[in-house]
Structures are given as structure tokens and as C-alpha cells.
mmCIF file of C-alpha atoms in Angstrom:
data_model
loop_
_atom_site.group_PDB
_atom_site.id
_atom_site.type_symbol
_atom_site.label_atom_id
_atom_site.label_comp_id
_atom_site.label_asym_id
_atom_site.label_seq_id
_atom_site.Cartn_x
_atom_site.Cartn_y
_atom_site.Cartn_z
ATOM 1 C CA MET A 183 93.850 -38.114 -14.015
ATOM 2 C CA SER A 184 93.997 -41.761 -14.192
ATOM 3 C CA SER A 185 97.355 -42.784 -15.883
ATOM 4 C CA ASP A 186 97.288 -46.529 -15.512
ATOM 5 C CA SER A 187 99.717 -48.179 -17.826
ATOM 6 C CA GLN A 188 97.323 -51.008 -18.786
ATOM 7 C CA ALA A 189 93.448 -51.183 -18.696
ATOM 8 C CA MET A 190 92.161 -53.934 -16.554
ATOM 9 C CA THR A 191 89.544 -56.008 -18.163
ATOM 10 C CA THR A 192 86.732 -57.178 -16.018
ATOM 11 C CA ALA A 193 86.649 -60.910 -15.459
ATOM 12 C CA GLY A 194 83.331 -62.725 -15.051
ATOM 13 C CA LYS A 195 79.896 -61.781 -16.242
ATOM 14 C CA THR A 196 78.118 -58.389 -16.477
ATOM 15 C CA VAL A 197 74.514 -58.095 -17.370
ATOM 16 C CA ILE A 198 73.261 -54.640 -18.625
ATOM 17 C CA ARG A 199 69.586 -54.470 -18.652
ATOM 18 C CA ASN A 200 66.800 -52.051 -19.240
ATOM 19 C CA ILE A 201 68.431 -50.234 -22.190
ATOM 20 C CA GLY A 202 65.934 -47.819 -23.618
ATOM 21 C CA LEU A 203 67.641 -47.637 -27.107
ATOM 22 C CA MET A 204 70.613 -49.398 -28.495
ATOM 23 C CA LEU A 205 72.625 -47.972 -31.506
ATOM 24 C CA SER A 206 74.588 -50.650 -33.109
ATOM 25 C CA GLY A 207 77.275 -48.529 -34.883
ATOM 26 C CA ASP A 208 76.538 -50.641 -38.184
ATOM 27 C CA ILE A 209 75.329 -48.292 -40.845
ATOM 28 C CA ALA A 210 73.325 -51.246 -42.411
ATOM 29 C CA ARG A 211 71.321 -51.544 -39.219
ATOM 30 C CA PRO A 212 71.737 -48.563 -36.876
ATOM 31 C CA VAL A 213 69.246 -49.510 -34.399
ATOM 32 C CA LEU A 214 68.981 -52.848 -32.597
ATOM 33 C CA ASP A 215 65.786 -54.191 -31.413
ATOM 34 C CA ALA A 216 67.212 -55.206 -27.974
ATOM 35 C CA ASP A 217 67.303 -54.052 -24.426
ATOM 36 C CA THR A 218 70.052 -56.379 -22.774
ATOM 37 C CA ILE A 219 73.693 -56.863 -23.289
ATOM 38 C CA VAL A 220 75.664 -59.654 -21.707
ATOM 39 C CA VAL A 221 79.380 -59.293 -21.166
ATOM 40 C CA VAL A 222 81.751 -62.032 -20.349
ATOM 41 C CA ASP A 223 85.412 -61.353 -19.717
ATOM 42 C CA GLY A 224 85.299 -57.964 -21.260
ATOM 43 C CA ARG A 225 83.649 -59.054 -24.431
ATOM 44 C CA ILE A 226 80.066 -59.048 -25.703
ATOM 45 C CA ALA A 227 78.544 -62.444 -25.282
ATOM 46 C CA ALA A 228 74.891 -61.806 -26.019
ATOM 47 C CA VAL A 229 72.590 -59.062 -27.274
ATOM 48 C CA GLY A 230 68.851 -59.289 -27.096
ATOM 49 C CA LYS A 231 65.692 -58.932 -25.201
ATOM 50 C CA GLN A 232 65.488 -59.518 -21.474
ATOM 51 C CA GLY A 233 64.286 -63.149 -21.053
ATOM 52 C CA GLY A 234 65.698 -64.106 -24.585
ATOM 53 C CA VAL A 235 69.330 -64.144 -23.295
ATOM 54 C CA GLU A 236 71.091 -66.003 -20.534
ATOM 55 C CA THR A 237 71.486 -63.701 -17.633
ATOM 56 C CA SER A 238 71.977 -66.049 -14.653
ATOM 57 C CA GLU A 239 75.038 -66.038 -12.392
ATOM 58 C CA ALA A 240 76.091 -62.595 -13.312
ATOM 59 C CA THR A 241 78.943 -61.025 -11.318
ATOM 60 C CA LYS A 242 77.646 -57.520 -11.970
ATOM 61 C CA ILE A 243 74.228 -56.119 -12.955
ATOM 62 C CA ILE A 244 73.939 -52.661 -14.502
ATOM 63 C CA ASP A 245 70.431 -51.129 -14.732
ATOM 64 C CA ALA A 246 70.747 -48.818 -17.778
ATOM 65 C CA GLN A 247 67.419 -47.039 -16.467
ATOM 66 C CA GLY A 248 66.181 -46.522 -20.092
ATOM 67 C CA CYS A 249 69.500 -44.924 -21.194
ATOM 68 C CA VAL A 250 70.760 -45.047 -24.738
ATOM 69 C CA VAL A 251 73.888 -47.337 -25.187
ATOM 70 C CA THR A 252 76.289 -46.985 -28.192
ATOM 71 C CA PRO A 253 79.516 -48.323 -29.098
ATOM 72 C CA GLY A 254 82.473 -46.500 -27.707
ATOM 73 C CA LEU A 255 83.175 -43.551 -30.130
ATOM 74 C CA ILE A 256 86.442 -43.555 -32.272
ATOM 75 C CA ASP A 257 88.234 -40.418 -33.073
ATOM 76 C CA ASN A 258 90.038 -41.176 -36.405
ATOM 77 C CA HIS A 259 92.355 -38.048 -36.283
ATOM 78 C CA VAL A 260 94.400 -37.041 -33.381
ATOM 79 C CA HIS A 261 98.059 -35.808 -32.929
ATOM 80 C CA PRO A 262 99.545 -37.449 -29.765
ATOM 81 C CA VAL A 263 103.083 -36.680 -28.739
ATOM 82 C CA ALA A 264 104.116 -37.793 -25.299
ATOM 83 C CA GLY A 265 101.845 -39.327 -22.630
ATOM 84 C CA ASP A 266 98.923 -37.161 -21.893
ATOM 85 C CA TRP A 267 100.509 -33.826 -22.746
ATOM 86 C CA THR A 268 100.179 -31.855 -25.977
ATOM 87 C CA PRO A 269 103.008 -29.257 -26.885
ATOM 88 C CA ARG A 270 100.549 -27.326 -29.104
ATOM 89 C CA GLN A 271 98.615 -26.254 -26.211
ATOM 90 C CA ASN A 272 100.996 -27.027 -23.489
ATOM 91 C CA GLN A 273 98.119 -28.864 -21.778
ATOM 92 C CA LEU A 274 97.967 -32.082 -19.615
ATOM 93 C CA GLY A 275 95.211 -34.623 -19.396
ATOM 94 C CA TRP A 276 93.701 -34.006 -22.974
ATOM 95 C CA ILE A 277 93.391 -37.785 -23.640
ATOM 96 C CA ASP A 278 91.697 -38.461 -20.260
ATOM 97 C CA SER A 279 89.389 -35.591 -20.990
ATOM 98 C CA THR A 280 88.499 -36.833 -24.334
ATOM 99 C CA LEU A 281 87.313 -40.147 -22.850
ATOM 100 C CA HIS A 282 84.748 -38.167 -20.821
ATOM 101 C CA GLY A 283 83.438 -37.214 -24.273
ATOM 102 C CA GLY A 284 82.428 -40.763 -25.055
ATOM 103 C CA VAL A 285 85.580 -41.659 -27.013
ATOM 104 C CA THR A 286 87.194 -44.960 -26.223
ATOM 105 C CA THR A 287 89.697 -45.252 -29.054
ATOM 106 C CA ILE A 288 91.796 -42.450 -30.636
ATOM 107 C CA ILE A 289 93.985 -42.994 -33.700
ATOM 108 C CA SER A 290 97.063 -41.006 -34.616
ATOM 109 C CA ALA A 291 97.388 -39.230 -37.851
ATOM 110 C CA GLY A 292 101.034 -38.675 -37.294
ATOM 111 C CA GLU A 293 103.116 -37.503 -34.320
ATOM 112 C CA ALA A 294 103.761 -34.365 -36.178
ATOM 113 C CA HIS A 295 103.776 -32.014 -33.202
ATOM 114 C CA TYR A 296 106.635 -33.852 -31.536
ATOM 115 C CA PRO A 297 109.237 -31.105 -30.513
ATOM 116 C CA GLY A 298 112.168 -31.388 -32.933
ATOM 117 C CA ARG A 299 110.434 -34.113 -34.979
ATOM 118 C CA PRO A 300 113.361 -36.003 -36.923
ATOM 119 C CA ARG A 301 113.118 -35.805 -40.711
ATOM 120 C CA ASP A 302 115.903 -38.416 -41.477
ATOM 121 C CA ILE A 303 114.700 -41.845 -42.179
ATOM 122 C CA VAL A 304 116.250 -43.551 -39.219
ATOM 123 C CA GLY A 305 114.633 -40.896 -36.921
ATOM 124 C CA VAL A 306 111.323 -41.322 -38.718
ATOM 125 C CA LYS A 307 111.216 -44.874 -38.113
ATOM 126 C CA ALA A 308 112.525 -44.546 -34.553
ATOM 127 C CA LEU A 309 109.823 -42.073 -33.577
ATOM 128 C CA GLY A 310 107.106 -44.297 -35.102
ATOM 129 C CA ILE A 311 108.205 -47.334 -33.435
ATOM 130 C CA ALA A 312 108.672 -45.418 -30.030
ATOM 131 C CA ALA A 313 105.297 -43.891 -30.276
ATOM 132 C CA GLN A 314 103.557 -47.266 -31.114
ATOM 133 C CA ARG A 315 105.362 -48.952 -28.051
ATOM 134 C CA SER A 316 104.708 -46.166 -25.572
ATOM 135 C CA PHE A 317 101.069 -45.578 -26.392
ATOM 136 C CA SER A 318 100.377 -49.346 -26.382
ATOM 137 C CA ASN A 319 101.451 -49.302 -22.835
ATOM 138 C CA PHE A 320 99.898 -45.954 -21.805
ATOM 139 C CA ARG A 321 96.118 -45.813 -21.481
ATOM 140 C CA PRO A 322 94.603 -42.894 -19.468
ATOM 141 C CA SER A 323 91.463 -44.136 -17.853
ATOM 142 C CA GLY A 324 91.547 -47.070 -20.301
ATOM 143 C CA MET A 325 91.607 -45.116 -23.471
ATOM 144 C CA LYS A 326 92.733 -47.269 -26.454
ATOM 145 C CA ILE A 327 95.379 -45.195 -28.316
ATOM 146 C CA LEU A 328 96.571 -46.414 -31.812
ATOM 147 C CA ALA A 329 99.793 -44.456 -32.260
ATOM 148 C CA GLY A 330 103.057 -44.596 -34.124
ATOM 149 C CA ALA A 331 102.051 -43.148 -37.520
ATOM 150 C CA PRO A 332 105.396 -42.095 -39.355
ATOM 151 C CA VAL A 333 105.155 -38.891 -41.433
ATOM 152 C CA LEU A 334 106.636 -39.845 -44.903
ATOM 153 C CA GLU A 335 110.003 -38.259 -45.890
ATOM 154 C CA PRO A 336 111.848 -38.485 -49.339
ATOM 155 C CA GLY A 337 114.132 -41.461 -49.705
ATOM 156 C CA MET A 338 111.986 -44.213 -47.773
ATOM 157 C CA THR A 339 112.141 -47.494 -49.546
ATOM 158 C CA GLU A 340 109.936 -50.575 -49.370
ATOM 159 C CA ASN A 341 112.324 -52.180 -46.773
ATOM 160 C CA ASP A 342 111.625 -49.261 -44.468
ATOM 161 C CA PHE A 343 107.955 -50.025 -44.409
ATOM 162 C CA ARG A 344 108.668 -53.868 -44.004
ATOM 163 C CA GLU A 345 110.807 -53.001 -40.878
ATOM 164 C CA LEU A 346 108.108 -50.684 -39.464
ATOM 165 C CA ALA A 347 105.345 -53.407 -39.978
ATOM 166 C CA GLU A 348 107.592 -56.014 -38.366
ATOM 167 C CA ALA A 349 108.026 -53.693 -35.296
ATOM 168 C CA GLY A 350 104.300 -53.486 -34.863
ATOM 169 C CA VAL A 351 103.573 -50.050 -36.696
ATOM 170 C CA THR A 352 100.126 -50.272 -38.373
ATOM 171 C CA LEU A 353 99.591 -46.661 -39.264
ATOM 172 C CA ILE A 354 101.122 -44.040 -41.687
ATOM 173 C CA GLY A 355 100.549 -40.280 -40.933
ATOM 174 C CA GLU A 356 99.061 -37.882 -43.214
ATOM 175 C CA VAL A 357 100.863 -37.626 -46.571
ATOM 176 C CA GLY A 358 101.844 -34.118 -46.983
ATOM 177 C CA LEU A 359 102.795 -33.243 -43.470
ATOM 178 C CA GLY A 360 106.583 -34.145 -44.223
ATOM 179 C CA GLY A 361 108.689 -33.868 -47.231
ATOM 180 C CA VAL A 362 106.607 -36.299 -49.486
ATOM 181 C CA LYS A 363 104.174 -34.047 -51.124
ATOM 182 C CA ASP A 364 103.727 -35.249 -54.691
ATOM 183 C CA GLY A 365 101.416 -37.874 -56.094
ATOM 184 C CA PRO A 366 103.786 -40.465 -57.693
ATOM 185 C CA THR A 367 106.069 -40.627 -54.479
ATOM 186 C CA GLY A 368 103.216 -40.748 -52.094
ATOM 187 C CA ARG A 369 101.244 -43.388 -54.123
ATOM 188 C CA GLN A 370 104.552 -45.646 -54.223
ATOM 189 C CA MET A 371 104.930 -45.349 -50.386
ATOM 190 C CA ILE A 372 101.240 -45.860 -49.716
ATOM 191 C CA ALA A 373 101.285 -49.116 -51.937
ATOM 192 C CA TRP A 374 104.289 -50.272 -49.869
ATOM 193 C CA ALA A 375 102.560 -49.531 -46.559
ATOM 194 C CA ARG A 376 99.324 -51.214 -47.597
ATOM 195 C CA LYS A 377 101.294 -54.183 -48.823
ATOM 196 C CA TYR A 378 102.460 -54.681 -45.124
ATOM 197 C CA GLY A 379 99.152 -54.090 -43.678
ATOM 198 C CA MET A 380 99.263 -50.463 -42.650
ATOM 199 C CA THR A 381 96.298 -48.107 -43.098
ATOM 200 C CA SER A 382 97.127 -44.491 -44.420
ATOM 201 C CA MET A 383 95.902 -40.909 -44.618
ATOM 202 C CA THR A 384 96.393 -37.998 -47.044
ATOM 203 C CA HIS A 385 96.382 -34.444 -45.793
ATOM 204 C CA THR A 386 93.692 -32.434 -47.693
ATOM 205 C CA GLY A 387 93.536 -28.615 -47.991
ATOM 206 C CA GLY A 388 95.859 -25.837 -47.241
ATOM 207 C CA PRO A 389 99.181 -26.027 -45.172
ATOM 208 C CA SER A 390 98.591 -26.586 -41.383
ATOM 209 C CA ILE A 391 101.837 -26.557 -39.665
ATOM 210 C CA PRO A 392 105.273 -25.351 -40.831
ATOM 211 C CA GLY A 393 106.644 -27.877 -43.399
ATOM 212 C CA SER A 394 103.345 -28.924 -44.564
ATOM 213 C CA GLY A 395 101.923 -27.751 -47.935
ATOM 214 C CA ARG A 396 98.611 -27.456 -49.981
ATOM 215 C CA ILE A 397 97.320 -30.930 -51.051
ATOM 216 C CA GLY A 398 94.768 -30.704 -53.748
ATOM 217 C CA ALA A 399 92.518 -33.259 -55.375
ATOM 218 C CA GLU A 400 94.983 -34.343 -58.080
ATOM 219 C CA VAL A 401 97.518 -35.412 -55.347
ATOM 220 C CA VAL A 402 94.788 -36.836 -53.111
ATOM 221 C CA LEU A 403 93.351 -38.876 -55.838
ATOM 222 C CA GLU A 404 96.787 -40.173 -57.152
ATOM 223 C CA VAL A 405 98.198 -40.971 -53.684
ATOM 224 C CA ASP A 406 95.026 -43.046 -53.046
ATOM 225 C CA ALA A 407 95.428 -43.373 -49.139
ATOM 226 C CA ASP A 408 92.826 -45.336 -47.297
ATOM 227 C CA VAL A 409 91.481 -42.100 -45.718
ATOM 228 C CA VAL A 410 91.124 -38.565 -47.213
ATOM 229 C CA ALA A 411 92.101 -36.811 -44.047
ATOM 230 C CA HIS A 412 89.994 -33.824 -42.954
ATOM 231 C CA ILE A 413 88.344 -33.528 -46.425
ATOM 232 C CA ASN A 414 86.650 -30.437 -44.847
ATOM 233 C CA GLY A 415 89.982 -28.749 -44.257
ATOM 234 C CA GLY A 416 92.610 -29.138 -41.558
ATOM 235 C CA PRO A 417 91.767 -26.251 -41.071
ATOM 236 C CA THR A 418 91.521 -24.711 -44.590
ATOM 237 C CA ALA A 419 89.306 -26.516 -47.038
ATOM 238 C CA LEU A 420 89.689 -26.918 -50.784
ATOM 239 C CA PRO A 421 87.347 -25.179 -53.250
ATOM 240 C CA ASP A 422 84.122 -27.176 -53.860
ATOM 241 C CA ASP A 423 85.089 -28.317 -57.443
ATOM 242 C CA GLU A 424 88.165 -30.063 -55.862
ATOM 243 C CA ILE A 425 86.155 -31.427 -52.977
ATOM 244 C CA ARG A 426 83.563 -32.897 -55.510
ATOM 245 C CA ARG A 427 86.331 -34.548 -57.596
ATOM 246 C CA ILE A 428 87.621 -36.269 -54.528
ATOM 247 C CA CYS A 429 84.174 -37.564 -53.550
ATOM 248 C CA GLU A 430 83.180 -38.635 -57.114
ATOM 249 C CA GLU A 431 86.456 -39.832 -58.526
ATOM 250 C CA GLY A 432 87.816 -41.585 -55.500
ATOM 251 C CA ALA A 433 86.589 -44.482 -53.449
ATOM 252 C CA ARG A 434 88.384 -44.052 -50.119
ATOM 253 C CA ALA A 435 87.032 -42.981 -46.733
ATOM 254 C CA LEU A 436 86.083 -39.271 -46.377
ATOM 255 C CA GLU A 437 86.998 -37.888 -42.955
ATOM 256 C CA ILE A 438 84.923 -34.830 -41.562
ATOM 257 C CA VAL A 439 86.691 -33.268 -38.645
ATOM 258 C CA HIS A 440 85.710 -30.957 -35.911
ATOM 259 C CA ASN A 441 88.555 -28.525 -36.563
ATOM 260 C CA GLY A 442 87.702 -28.105 -40.175
ATOM 261 C CA ASN A 443 85.099 -26.060 -42.340
ATOM 262 C CA LEU A 444 81.713 -26.980 -41.231
ATOM 263 C CA ARG A 445 80.145 -25.700 -44.518
ATOM 264 C CA THR A 446 82.400 -27.988 -46.504
ATOM 265 C CA GLY A 447 81.807 -30.954 -44.171
ATOM 266 C CA LEU A 448 78.020 -30.494 -44.956
ATOM 267 C CA PHE A 449 78.788 -30.273 -48.739
ATOM 268 C CA VAL A 450 80.643 -33.576 -48.498
ATOM 269 C CA LEU A 451 77.977 -35.191 -46.416
ATOM 270 C CA GLY A 452 75.438 -34.042 -49.187
ATOM 271 C CA ILE A 453 77.462 -35.751 -51.927
ATOM 272 C CA ALA A 454 77.991 -38.954 -50.092
ATOM 273 C CA LYS A 455 74.155 -38.977 -49.264
ATOM 274 C CA GLN A 456 73.338 -38.425 -52.915
ATOM 275 C CA ARG A 457 75.619 -41.074 -54.072
ATOM 276 C CA ASN A 458 74.476 -43.613 -51.404
ATOM 277 C CA GLU A 459 77.966 -43.695 -50.130
ATOM 278 C CA LEU A 460 77.496 -42.907 -46.319
ATOM 279 C CA ASP A 461 79.686 -45.889 -45.527
ATOM 280 C CA ARG A 462 82.618 -43.835 -46.685
ATOM 281 C CA VAL A 463 82.086 -41.165 -44.018
ATOM 282 C CA ILE A 464 84.202 -41.169 -40.870
ATOM 283 C CA LEU A 465 84.917 -38.586 -38.139
ATOM 284 C CA GLY A 466 87.832 -37.183 -36.297
ATOM 285 C CA THR A 467 88.775 -33.987 -34.341
ATOM 286 C CA ASP A 468 92.161 -33.136 -35.790
ATOM 287 C CA GLY A 469 93.252 -32.209 -32.357
ATOM 288 C CA PRO A 470 95.041 -31.060 -30.355
ATOM 289 C CA ALA A 471 95.799 -28.236 -32.812
ATOM 290 C CA GLY A 472 95.752 -24.525 -32.971
ATOM 291 C CA SER A 473 92.114 -24.571 -32.435
ATOM 292 C CA GLY A 474 92.680 -26.263 -29.104
ATOM 293 C CA VAL A 475 91.800 -29.343 -27.342
ATOM 294 C CA GLN A 476 88.234 -30.529 -27.960
ATOM 295 C CA PRO A 477 87.131 -33.227 -25.399
ATOM 296 C CA LEU A 478 83.530 -33.184 -26.895
ATOM 297 C CA GLY A 479 84.732 -32.770 -30.390
ATOM 298 C CA ILE A 480 83.436 -36.115 -31.681
ATOM 299 C CA LEU A 481 80.069 -35.574 -30.140
ATOM 300 C CA ARG A 482 79.761 -32.049 -31.384
ATOM 301 C CA THR A 483 80.555 -33.185 -34.949
ATOM 302 C CA ILE A 484 77.651 -35.755 -34.579
ATOM 303 C CA CYS A 485 75.308 -33.082 -33.377
ATOM 304 C CA HIS A 486 76.396 -30.774 -36.150
ATOM 305 C CA LEU A 487 75.852 -33.429 -38.967
ATOM 306 C CA ALA A 488 72.647 -34.772 -37.518
ATOM 307 C CA SER A 489 70.954 -31.275 -36.972
ATOM 308 C CA LEU A 490 72.234 -29.704 -40.125
ATOM 309 C CA GLY A 491 72.881 -32.530 -42.582
ATOM 310 C CA GLY A 492 69.436 -34.094 -43.048
ATOM 311 C CA LEU A 493 70.485 -37.478 -41.734
ATOM 312 C CA PRO A 494 68.867 -39.589 -38.875
ATOM 313 C CA THR A 495 70.996 -39.244 -35.677
ATOM 314 C CA GLU A 496 71.384 -43.031 -35.407
ATOM 315 C CA VAL A 497 73.084 -43.152 -38.741
ATOM 316 C CA VAL A 498 75.479 -40.313 -37.875
ATOM 317 C CA PHE A 499 76.644 -42.195 -34.870
ATOM 318 C CA CYS A 500 77.885 -44.970 -37.239
ATOM 319 C CA PHE A 501 80.357 -42.507 -38.680
ATOM 320 C CA ALA A 502 82.192 -42.373 -35.502
ATOM 321 C CA THR A 503 81.860 -46.099 -34.676
ATOM 322 C CA GLY A 504 81.410 -48.882 -37.161
ATOM 323 C CA ASN A 505 82.532 -46.971 -40.431
ATOM 324 C CA THR A 506 85.863 -46.096 -38.722
ATOM 325 C CA ALA A 507 86.363 -49.539 -37.297
ATOM 326 C CA ARG A 508 85.802 -51.014 -40.821
ATOM 327 C CA VAL A 509 88.155 -48.657 -42.552
ATOM 328 C CA ARG A 510 90.832 -48.982 -39.937
ATOM 329 C CA ASN A 511 90.545 -52.905 -39.779
ATOM 330 C CA LEU A 512 89.542 -52.799 -36.084
ATOM 331 C CA THR A 513 87.394 -55.945 -36.051
ATOM 332 C CA ASP A 514 87.291 -56.020 -32.277
ATOM 333 C CA ARG A 515 85.330 -52.717 -31.644
ATOM 334 C CA GLY A 516 83.048 -50.099 -33.128
ATOM 335 C CA VAL A 517 79.941 -52.263 -33.321
ATOM 336 C CA ILE A 518 77.720 -53.688 -30.712
ATOM 337 C CA GLU A 519 77.680 -57.489 -31.500
ATOM 338 C CA VAL A 520 78.776 -60.736 -30.027
ATOM 339 C CA GLY A 521 82.569 -61.156 -29.973
ATOM 340 C CA ARG A 522 83.504 -57.500 -29.987
ATOM 341 C CA ALA A 523 85.042 -55.664 -27.002
ATOM 342 C CA ALA A 524 82.571 -54.289 -24.455
ATOM 343 C CA ASP A 525 83.375 -50.567 -25.168
ATOM 344 C CA LEU A 526 80.104 -49.008 -24.394
ATOM 345 C CA VAL A 527 78.816 -45.498 -23.731
ATOM 346 C CA PHE A 528 75.586 -44.879 -21.766
ATOM 347 C CA MET A 529 73.854 -41.659 -22.894
ATOM 348 C CA ASP A 530 70.509 -39.746 -22.488
ATOM 349 C CA GLN A 531 69.025 -36.552 -23.540
ATOM 350 C CA ALA A 532 70.536 -33.549 -21.688
ATOM 351 C CA ALA A 533 68.330 -32.134 -18.888
ATOM 352 C CA GLY A 534 66.418 -29.031 -19.660
ATOM 353 C CA GLY A 535 66.811 -29.027 -23.429
ATOM 354 C CA ILE A 536 64.557 -29.232 -26.564
ATOM 355 C CA GLY A 537 63.275 -32.345 -28.111
ATOM 356 C CA LYS A 538 61.123 -35.205 -26.858
ATOM 357 C CA ASP A 539 63.840 -37.772 -26.647
ATOM 358 C CA PHE A 540 67.474 -38.458 -27.239
ATOM 359 C CA LEU A 541 67.392 -38.731 -31.098
ATOM 360 C CA GLU A 542 65.274 -35.638 -31.426
ATOM 361 C CA SER A 543 67.295 -33.772 -29.092
ATOM 362 C CA LEU A 544 70.621 -34.408 -30.911
ATOM 363 C CA ALA A 545 68.645 -33.746 -34.386
ATOM 364 C CA LEU A 546 67.933 -30.291 -32.925
ATOM 365 C CA GLY A 547 71.641 -29.684 -32.222
ATOM 366 C CA ASN A 548 71.848 -30.454 -28.407
ATOM 367 C CA LEU A 549 74.626 -32.434 -26.997
ATOM 368 C CA PRO A 550 73.625 -35.457 -24.919
ATOM 369 C CA GLY A 551 74.574 -36.329 -21.425
ATOM 370 C CA ILE A 552 76.915 -39.257 -20.669
ATOM 371 C CA GLY A 553 76.180 -41.262 -17.499
ATOM 372 C CA MET A 554 78.779 -44.068 -17.836
ATOM 373 C CA ILE A 555 81.528 -45.239 -20.087
ATOM 374 C CA MET A 556 82.669 -48.990 -20.127
ATOM 375 C CA ILE A 557 85.996 -50.271 -21.761
ATOM 376 C CA ASP A 558 86.716 -53.840 -22.188
ATOM 377 C CA GLY A 559 83.817 -54.585 -19.720
ATOM 378 C CA GLU A 560 85.146 -52.321 -17.046
ATOM 379 C CA VAL A 561 83.317 -49.108 -16.001
ATOM 380 C CA ARG A 562 85.759 -46.360 -16.397
ATOM 381 C CA THR A 563 83.598 -43.440 -15.565
ATOM 382 C CA ALA A 564 80.239 -42.576 -14.102
ATOM 383 C CA ARG A 565 78.777 -39.165 -15.110
ATOM 384 C CA SER A 566 80.911 -37.499 -17.548
ATOM 385 C CA ARG A 567 82.514 -34.240 -16.174
ATOM 386 C CA ASN A 568 82.373 -32.645 -19.608
ATOM 387 C CA THR A 569 78.923 -33.252 -20.967
ATOM 388 C CA PRO A 570 75.746 -31.575 -19.663
ATOM 389 C CA PRO A 571 73.828 -33.642 -16.963
ATOM 390 C CA ALA A 572 71.658 -36.435 -18.604
ATOM 391 C CA ILE A 573 67.994 -37.017 -17.621
ATOM 392 C CA ARG A 574 68.781 -40.574 -16.883
ATOM 393 C CA VAL A 575 71.942 -42.313 -15.851
ATOM 394 C CA PRO A 576 72.717 -46.068 -15.329
ATOM 395 C CA GLU A 577 73.117 -47.601 -11.935
ATOM 396 C CA ILE A 578 75.188 -50.660 -10.680
ATOM 397 C CA VAL A 579 72.557 -52.584 -8.817
ATOM 398 C CA ALA A 580 74.642 -55.711 -7.885
ATOM 399 C CA ALA A 581 78.034 -56.645 -7.862
#
């Protein structure tokens, strides 16, 4: 396991050519008519057709060999604790393994599994700041980890949120995991958090860990956090009538998670599709949890929704890339466009499976194979150790 404290950004110019299919991550335009990406100093400098972009004087050339290239996937819902260890499973290396599932950014929904997690206000703030600091400096295999998501407790004031923001905390953990479980208190605290630039989540469904409680539609709508966390249950889903209320009466992001109820996830997807609100849908794993560690959780959820939800595969990829980046104010990633970080995943149809090509294979429920992952312009992995073998893999042909 690589446990470098800081990812190294590749200096110079990298040309990626011979891309077979480019998925943008932008739900307004999921597929790009392009086959070449130029990366300069870790950021995308040009996207277009070979011959139509400046590719001279490259310090590295990658031949994609006809692979699909997507933005790095974003897992909107994880529960990190300390380094690359999870106490829920007593397992090491789960973050590094998640990267091998095509995820280049993970976002904390609260460090709720921290052993002996403090419940007093000083302790809540201290843990949030410590997690934000430590995971800013700790990037296994280059993974980008957004952590430090305080779990709200009674008695917090506006000044507490101001202090957290000034210390660099940008997230609020799931409302309902701590002592704050009512709508009016949660709404006031989320308003303070939003005032200071933080994004937030509301637990949705039945209790998940000791100390949490059932959070139904009434509280979710009143709290009005930026993300309706695991709307399909984490792991226990609400009744359909409450789910429909949240979707139809609210306007916030609807998060479907791997560790939830798949039937309810498809129900939510159907409502979003019917209402032409697919831009609200984002994806997470809600791991590590009692269900275990899921390095391929985001890819599996993409396959589930593409194969069972009646949506084009290229649209579903946007749920785990551009949609999440927009909701979380991550303007530097999630979409393949000039100026964004070169966080890229090279994939292809898995060898030996059904489907005539990549998109159809996933639409029929098969996982893809990952041949390379790039973060900030640096190649972090070759073939994934977790996905099935891809038919085609990229090759570095000059450096």
C-alpha cells in the first residue's frame, strides 16, 4: 500500500491520444466528441480531436488504445477514521483499495466510527479539525480525501461553525448521527454551516449506529441539508410515501448508496427521471460499515442503475462525477474540461463478458475493467487489482 503524505503532481506536458470514448461527467453533455486530452502541470489544458489540439513537445505520451476515459469517480459518502484503517471492519488499506475501483475523491459523511467519539462541543470541533488536517496530508496512492465532517450535537452555536470554517472545515456530517435529531435545531445549525461555506447532509431512514435515530421525511425536509444522505437507506430505507415526499417537496441532492436498499434506489431514480431532475442524483457507498468495505461500490452502483434503471450508462456516470462535484462545490474536478484537475480513469469492457462494447456491457450489468488511473496528471495505477481484466488497456509509449 502506498501511503505517501502528498500526491506528486506531474510537471510538464502529457498527451493522451487514441481515446475510444470520452465520458465528460457533465450531465448536460455526457459524451464528448473527442479522442485526445492534453495535460499540462497536472491540469487539463486541451480536449479535442487529434490534429485539432497542440500536442508537440510532450514530456509523456499515453496511447489509450481505444479505451474509455472518464473523470475520476467521487464517492460522496464514506466514514474515515484514522489513516487507511477502519475500526468497523478492523481492516487496513480500504482507501488504497477504493482507488483501484476508479474513485479518486472520497468525501466524509462524518467521522462517526471514531472509537470513543467525543460528544461535547469542544471535542466535536477538535475531532473535525484534526480529521480535516490529517486527511489533507494523508493521500494513499494519491487519493483525494475530504474529511473533517463534525457530527452535530445539542448546544452548538453560530460561533462554533464560524470557528470550524476558519480552521478549514468545509463539511458537516449526517444530521441525526449525533444528538441533534429534530428539524428546527438541525435547520438552524445547517443554516449557520451554509453561511460559512460548508456543505451538509441529513441521515435518512432507520437507525444505523448506536446513538443515531430514525430520520423521516418531515425532519429531512425541515433540516434542508445540501444532501439527502442515503435516501435509499443507510441501510434501512423509509416507506415509499416518505421517499416520494422528499423527492417531490425538496430540492436538494438525492444520494443513492451501495449499502442501501437497491429497490428504493431504483424508485428514487424513477421519480428523478420522471421529474427531469437527474441532476439531483449523486452516489456514495456509505462504507466502511457493517456491510463491509466495498472498493468497487461506486462502479457496482453505476452498473446497477444503468442495467436496471432504464438510463444510458453515460448519464449514470455523471451521478458519480459532475453531479457530485457541483453539489459539493468542487470546481476543480468531476468533469473533463479545460482547467480541471487531470483525475482520469481509463476503462474498457471486461474480457469474456456480454455486450458489444463498453456502454452495452455495463447496461447489461457487467463491471468494466480499469487499465489505468491518473490523479493530478500522475499515473497512480496501471491495471486495477480489483476489477476484472479489461479487453484493452492504455500504454505509455513515450516519456
